[in-house]
Amino acid sequence: MLQKRLARARRFVDWVTHAPSEALRRLGVLGQAVIQGVEEGRNEEELHRREDAFWEAFQSLSEQEQKLVEEWMEQQRHVGER
């Protein structure tokens, strides 16, 4: 289960890293920090800090950018169901 979540997270980071928006690219950098923390076995406190930074960045996205992210996530759910 964790491996599937990490794989999805990596696809997300790859996607936003090439986004036209600086805010989305920043979200990708923060997402990569979360993935790296999990892979390195960081403690819960450190992981929570990284996750909080990611979600704060998500909340600061424009409505249009948030919609793009939500659409991507929905598409990925359907990909996983196939």
CSV table of N, CA and C in Angstrom, one decimal:
chain,number,residue,atom,x,y,z
A,1,MET,N,0.8,-1.2,0.0
A,1,MET,CA,0.0,0.0,0.0
A,1,MET,C,0.9,1.3,0.0
A,2,LEU,N,1.9,1.3,0.9
A,2,LEU,CA,2.8,2.4,0.9
A,2,LEU,C,3.5,2.6,-0.4
A,3,GLN,N,3.9,1.5,-1.0
A,3,GLN,CA,4.6,1.6,-2.3
A,3,GLN,C,3.7,2.2,-3.4
A,4,LYS,N,2.5,1.8,-3.4
A,4,LYS,CA,1.5,2.4,-4.4
A,4,LYS,C,1.3,3.9,-4.2
A,5,ARG,N,1.2,4.3,-2.9
A,5,ARG,CA,1.1,5.7,-2.6
A,5,ARG,C,2.3,6.5,-3.0
A,6,LEU,N,3.5,5.9,-2.7
A,6,LEU,CA,4.7,6.6,-3.1
A,6,LEU,C,4.8,6.7,-4.6
A,7,ALA,N,4.4,5.7,-5.3
A,7,ALA,CA,4.5,5.7,-6.8
A,7,ALA,C,3.6,6.8,-7.3
A,8,ARG,N,2.4,6.9,-6.7
A,8,ARG,CA,1.4,8.0,-7.2
A,8,ARG,C,2.0,9.3,-6.8
A,9,ALA,N,2.6,9.5,-5.7
A,9,ALA,CA,3.2,10.7,-5.2
A,9,ALA,C,4.3,11.1,-6.2
A,10,ARG,N,5.1,10.1,-6.6
A,10,ARG,CA,6.2,10.4,-7.6
A,10,ARG,C,5.7,10.9,-8.9
A,11,ARG,N,4.6,10.3,-9.4
A,11,ARG,CA,4.0,10.7,-10.6
A,11,ARG,C,3.5,12.2,-10.5
A,12,PHE,N,2.9,12.5,-9.3
A,12,PHE,CA,2.4,13.8,-9.1
A,12,PHE,C,3.5,14.8,-9.1
A,13,VAL,N,4.6,14.5,-8.5
A,13,VAL,CA,5.8,15.4,-8.4
A,13,VAL,C,6.3,15.6,-9.8
A,14,ASP,N,6.4,14.5,-10.6
A,14,ASP,CA,6.9,14.6,-12.0
A,14,ASP,C,6.0,15.5,-12.8
A,15,TRP,N,4.7,15.4,-12.6
A,15,TRP,CA,3.7,16.2,-13.3
A,15,TRP,C,3.8,17.7,-12.9
A,16,VAL,N,3.8,18.0,-11.7
A,16,VAL,CA,3.9,19.5,-11.3
A,16,VAL,C,5.2,20.1,-11.5
A,17,THR,N,6.3,19.3,-11.5
A,17,THR,CA,7.6,19.8,-11.8
A,17,THR,C,7.7,20.5,-13.1
A,18,HIS,N,6.9,20.1,-14.1
A,18,HIS,CA,6.9,20.6,-15.4
A,18,HIS,C,5.7,21.5,-15.7
A,19,ALA,N,5.0,21.9,-14.6
A,19,ALA,CA,3.8,22.8,-14.7
A,19,ALA,C,4.2,24.2,-15.1
A,20,PRO,N,3.3,24.9,-15.8
A,20,PRO,CA,3.7,26.3,-16.2
A,20,PRO,C,3.7,27.3,-15.1
A,21,SER,N,3.1,26.9,-13.9
A,21,SER,CA,3.0,27.8,-12.8
A,21,SER,C,4.1,27.6,-11.8
A,22,GLU,N,4.7,28.7,-11.3
A,22,GLU,CA,5.7,28.6,-10.3
A,22,GLU,C,5.2,28.0,-9.0
A,23,ALA,N,3.9,28.3,-8.7
A,23,ALA,CA,3.3,27.8,-7.4
A,23,ALA,C,3.2,26.3,-7.5
A,24,LEU,N,2.8,25.8,-8.7
A,24,LEU,CA,2.7,24.3,-8.8
A,24,LEU,C,4.1,23.7,-8.8
A,25,ARG,N,5.0,24.3,-9.4
A,25,ARG,CA,6.4,23.7,-9.3
A,25,ARG,C,6.9,23.7,-7.9
A,26,ARG,N,6.6,24.7,-7.1
A,26,ARG,CA,7.0,24.7,-5.7
A,26,ARG,C,6.3,23.6,-5.0
A,27,LEU,N,5.0,23.4,-5.3
A,27,LEU,CA,4.3,22.3,-4.7
A,27,LEU,C,5.0,20.9,-5.0
A,28,GLY,N,5.6,20.8,-6.2
A,28,GLY,CA,6.3,19.6,-6.5
A,28,GLY,C,7.6,19.5,-5.7
A,29,VAL,N,8.3,20.6,-5.4
A,29,VAL,CA,9.5,20.5,-4.6
A,29,VAL,C,9.1,20.1,-3.2
A,30,LEU,N,8.0,20.6,-2.7
A,30,LEU,CA,7.6,20.2,-1.3
A,30,LEU,C,7.1,18.8,-1.3
A,31,GLY,N,6.4,18.3,-2.3
A,31,GLY,CA,6.0,16.9,-2.4
A,31,GLY,C,7.2,16.0,-2.4
A,32,GLN,N,8.3,16.4,-3.2
A,32,GLN,CA,9.5,15.6,-3.2
A,32,GLN,C,10.1,15.5,-1.8
A,33,ALA,N,10.0,16.6,-1.1
A,33,ALA,CA,10.6,16.6,0.3
A,33,ALA,C,9.8,15.6,1.2
A,34,VAL,N,8.5,15.5,1.0
A,34,VAL,CA,7.7,14.5,1.8
A,34,VAL,C,8.1,13.1,1.4
A,35,ILE,N,8.2,12.8,0.1
A,35,ILE,CA,8.6,11.5,-0.4
A,35,ILE,C,10.0,11.1,0.1
A,36,GLN,N,10.9,12.0,0.0
A,36,GLN,CA,12.3,11.8,0.5
A,36,GLN,C,12.3,11.5,2.0
A,37,GLY,N,11.4,12.2,2.7
A,37,GLY,CA,11.4,12.0,4.2
A,37,GLY,C,10.9,10.6,4.5
A,38,VAL,N,9.9,10.1,3.8
A,38,VAL,CA,9.3,8.8,4.0
A,38,VAL,C,10.4,7.7,3.6
A,39,GLU,N,11.0,7.9,2.5
A,39,GLU,CA,12.1,7.0,2.0
A,39,GLU,C,13.3,6.9,3.0
A,40,GLU,N,13.6,8.0,3.6
A,40,GLU,CA,14.7,8.1,4.5
A,40,GLU,C,14.3,7.6,5.9
A,41,GLY,N,13.0,7.4,6.1
A,41,GLY,CA,12.6,7.0,7.5
A,41,GLY,C,12.6,8.1,8.5
A,42,ARG,N,12.4,9.3,8.1
A,42,ARG,CA,12.4,10.4,9.0
A,42,ARG,C,11.3,10.2,10.1
A,43,ASN,N,11.5,10.8,11.2
A,43,ASN,CA,10.6,10.7,12.3
A,43,ASN,C,9.3,11.4,12.0
A,44,GLU,N,8.3,11.0,12.8
A,44,GLU,CA,6.9,11.5,12.5
A,44,GLU,C,6.8,13.0,12.6
A,45,GLU,N,7.5,13.6,13.5
A,45,GLU,CA,7.5,15.1,13.6
A,45,GLU,C,8.0,15.8,12.4
A,46,GLU,N,9.1,15.3,11.8
A,46,GLU,CA,9.7,15.8,10.6
A,46,GLU,C,8.8,15.6,9.4
A,47,LEU,N,8.2,14.4,9.3
A,47,LEU,CA,7.2,14.2,8.2
A,47,LEU,C,6.0,15.1,8.3
A,48,HIS,N,5.5,15.3,9.5
A,48,HIS,CA,4.4,16.2,9.7
A,48,HIS,C,4.7,17.6,9.3
A,49,ARG,N,5.9,18.1,9.6
A,49,ARG,CA,6.4,19.4,9.2
A,49,ARG,C,6.4,19.5,7.7
A,50,ARG,N,6.9,18.5,7.0
A,50,ARG,CA,7.0,18.5,5.6
A,50,ARG,C,5.6,18.5,4.9
A,51,GLU,N,4.8,17.6,5.5
A,51,GLU,CA,3.4,17.5,5.0
A,51,GLU,C,2.6,18.8,5.2
A,52,ASP,N,2.8,19.4,6.3
A,52,ASP,CA,2.1,20.7,6.6
A,52,ASP,C,2.6,21.8,5.6
A,53,ALA,N,3.9,21.8,5.3
A,53,ALA,CA,4.4,22.8,4.3
A,53,ALA,C,3.7,22.5,2.9
A,54,PHE,N,3.6,21.2,2.6
A,54,PHE,CA,3.0,20.9,1.3
A,54,PHE,C,1.5,21.4,1.3
A,55,TRP,N,0.8,21.1,2.3
A,55,TRP,CA,-0.6,21.4,2.3
A,55,TRP,C,-0.9,22.9,2.4
A,56,GLU,N,0.0,23.6,3.1
A,56,GLU,CA,0.0,25.1,3.1
A,56,GLU,C,0.2,25.7,1.7
A,57,ALA,N,1.1,25.1,1.0
A,57,ALA,CA,1.4,25.5,-0.4
A,57,ALA,C,0.2,25.2,-1.3
A,58,PHE,N,-0.4,24.1,-1.0
A,58,PHE,CA,-1.6,23.7,-1.8
A,58,PHE,C,-2.7,24.7,-1.6
A,59,GLN,N,-2.9,25.1,-0.3
A,59,GLN,CA,-4.0,26.0,0.1
A,59,GLN,C,-3.7,27.4,-0.5
A,60,SER,N,-2.5,27.8,-0.8
A,60,SER,CA,-2.1,29.1,-1.3
A,60,SER,C,-2.2,29.1,-2.8
A,61,LEU,N,-2.5,28.0,-3.5
A,61,LEU,CA,-2.7,28.0,-4.9
A,61,LEU,C,-3.9,28.7,-5.3
A,62,SER,N,-3.9,29.2,-6.5
A,62,SER,CA,-5.1,29.9,-7.0
A,62,SER,C,-6.2,28.8,-7.2
A,63,GLU,N,-7.4,29.2,-7.3
A,63,GLU,CA,-8.6,28.3,-7.5
A,63,GLU,C,-8.3,27.4,-8.7
A,64,GLN,N,-7.9,28.1,-9.8
A,64,GLN,CA,-7.6,27.4,-11.0
A,64,GLN,C,-6.5,26.3,-10.9
A,65,GLU,N,-5.5,26.7,-10.2
A,65,GLU,CA,-4.4,25.7,-9.9
A,65,GLU,C,-4.8,24.5,-9.1
A,66,GLN,N,-5.6,24.8,-8.0
A,66,GLN,CA,-6.2,23.8,-7.2
A,66,GLN,C,-7.0,22.8,-8.0
A,67,LYS,N,-7.8,23.4,-8.9
A,67,LYS,CA,-8.7,22.6,-9.8
A,67,LYS,C,-7.9,21.7,-10.7
A,68,LEU,N,-6.8,22.2,-11.2
A,68,LEU,CA,-5.9,21.3,-12.0
A,68,LEU,C,-5.3,20.2,-11.2
A,69,VAL,N,-4.9,20.4,-10.0
A,69,VAL,CA,-4.4,19.4,-9.1
A,69,VAL,C,-5.5,18.3,-8.8
A,70,GLU,N,-6.7,18.8,-8.5
A,70,GLU,CA,-7.8,17.9,-8.2
A,70,GLU,C,-8.2,17.1,-9.4
A,71,GLU,N,-8.2,17.7,-10.6
A,71,GLU,CA,-8.5,16.9,-11.8
A,71,GLU,C,-7.4,15.8,-12.0
A,72,TRP,N,-6.2,16.2,-11.8
A,72,TRP,CA,-5.1,15.2,-12.0
A,72,TRP,C,-5.3,14.0,-11.0
A,73,MET,N,-5.6,14.4,-9.8
A,73,MET,CA,-5.8,13.3,-8.8
A,73,MET,C,-6.9,12.4,-9.2
A,74,GLU,N,-8.0,13.0,-9.6
A,74,GLU,CA,-9.2,12.2,-10.1
A,74,GLU,C,-8.8,11.3,-11.2
A,75,GLN,N,-8.1,11.8,-12.2
A,75,GLN,CA,-7.6,11.0,-13.3
A,75,GLN,C,-6.8,9.8,-12.8
A,76,GLN,N,-5.9,10.0,-11.9
A,76,GLN,CA,-5.0,9.0,-11.3
A,76,GLN,C,-5.9,7.9,-10.6
A,77,ARG,N,-6.9,8.3,-10.0
A,77,ARG,CA,-7.8,7.3,-9.3
A,77,ARG,C,-8.3,6.3,-10.4
A,78,HIS,N,-8.8,6.9,-11.5
A,78,HIS,CA,-9.3,6.1,-12.6
A,78,HIS,C,-8.3,5.2,-13.2
A,79,VAL,N,-7.1,5.7,-13.3
A,79,VAL,CA,-6.0,4.9,-13.9
A,79,VAL,C,-5.7,3.7,-13.0
A,80,GLY,N,-5.8,3.9,-11.7
A,80,GLY,CA,-5.5,2.8,-10.7
A,80,GLY,C,-6.6,1.8,-10.7
A,81,GLU,N,-7.8,2.2,-11.2
A,81,GLU,CA,-9.0,1.2,-11.2
A,81,GLU,C,-8.9,0.3,-12.4
A,82,ARG,N,-8.2,0.7,-13.4
A,82,ARG,CA,-8.1,-0.1,-14.6
A,82,ARG,C,-7.3,-1.4,-14.5
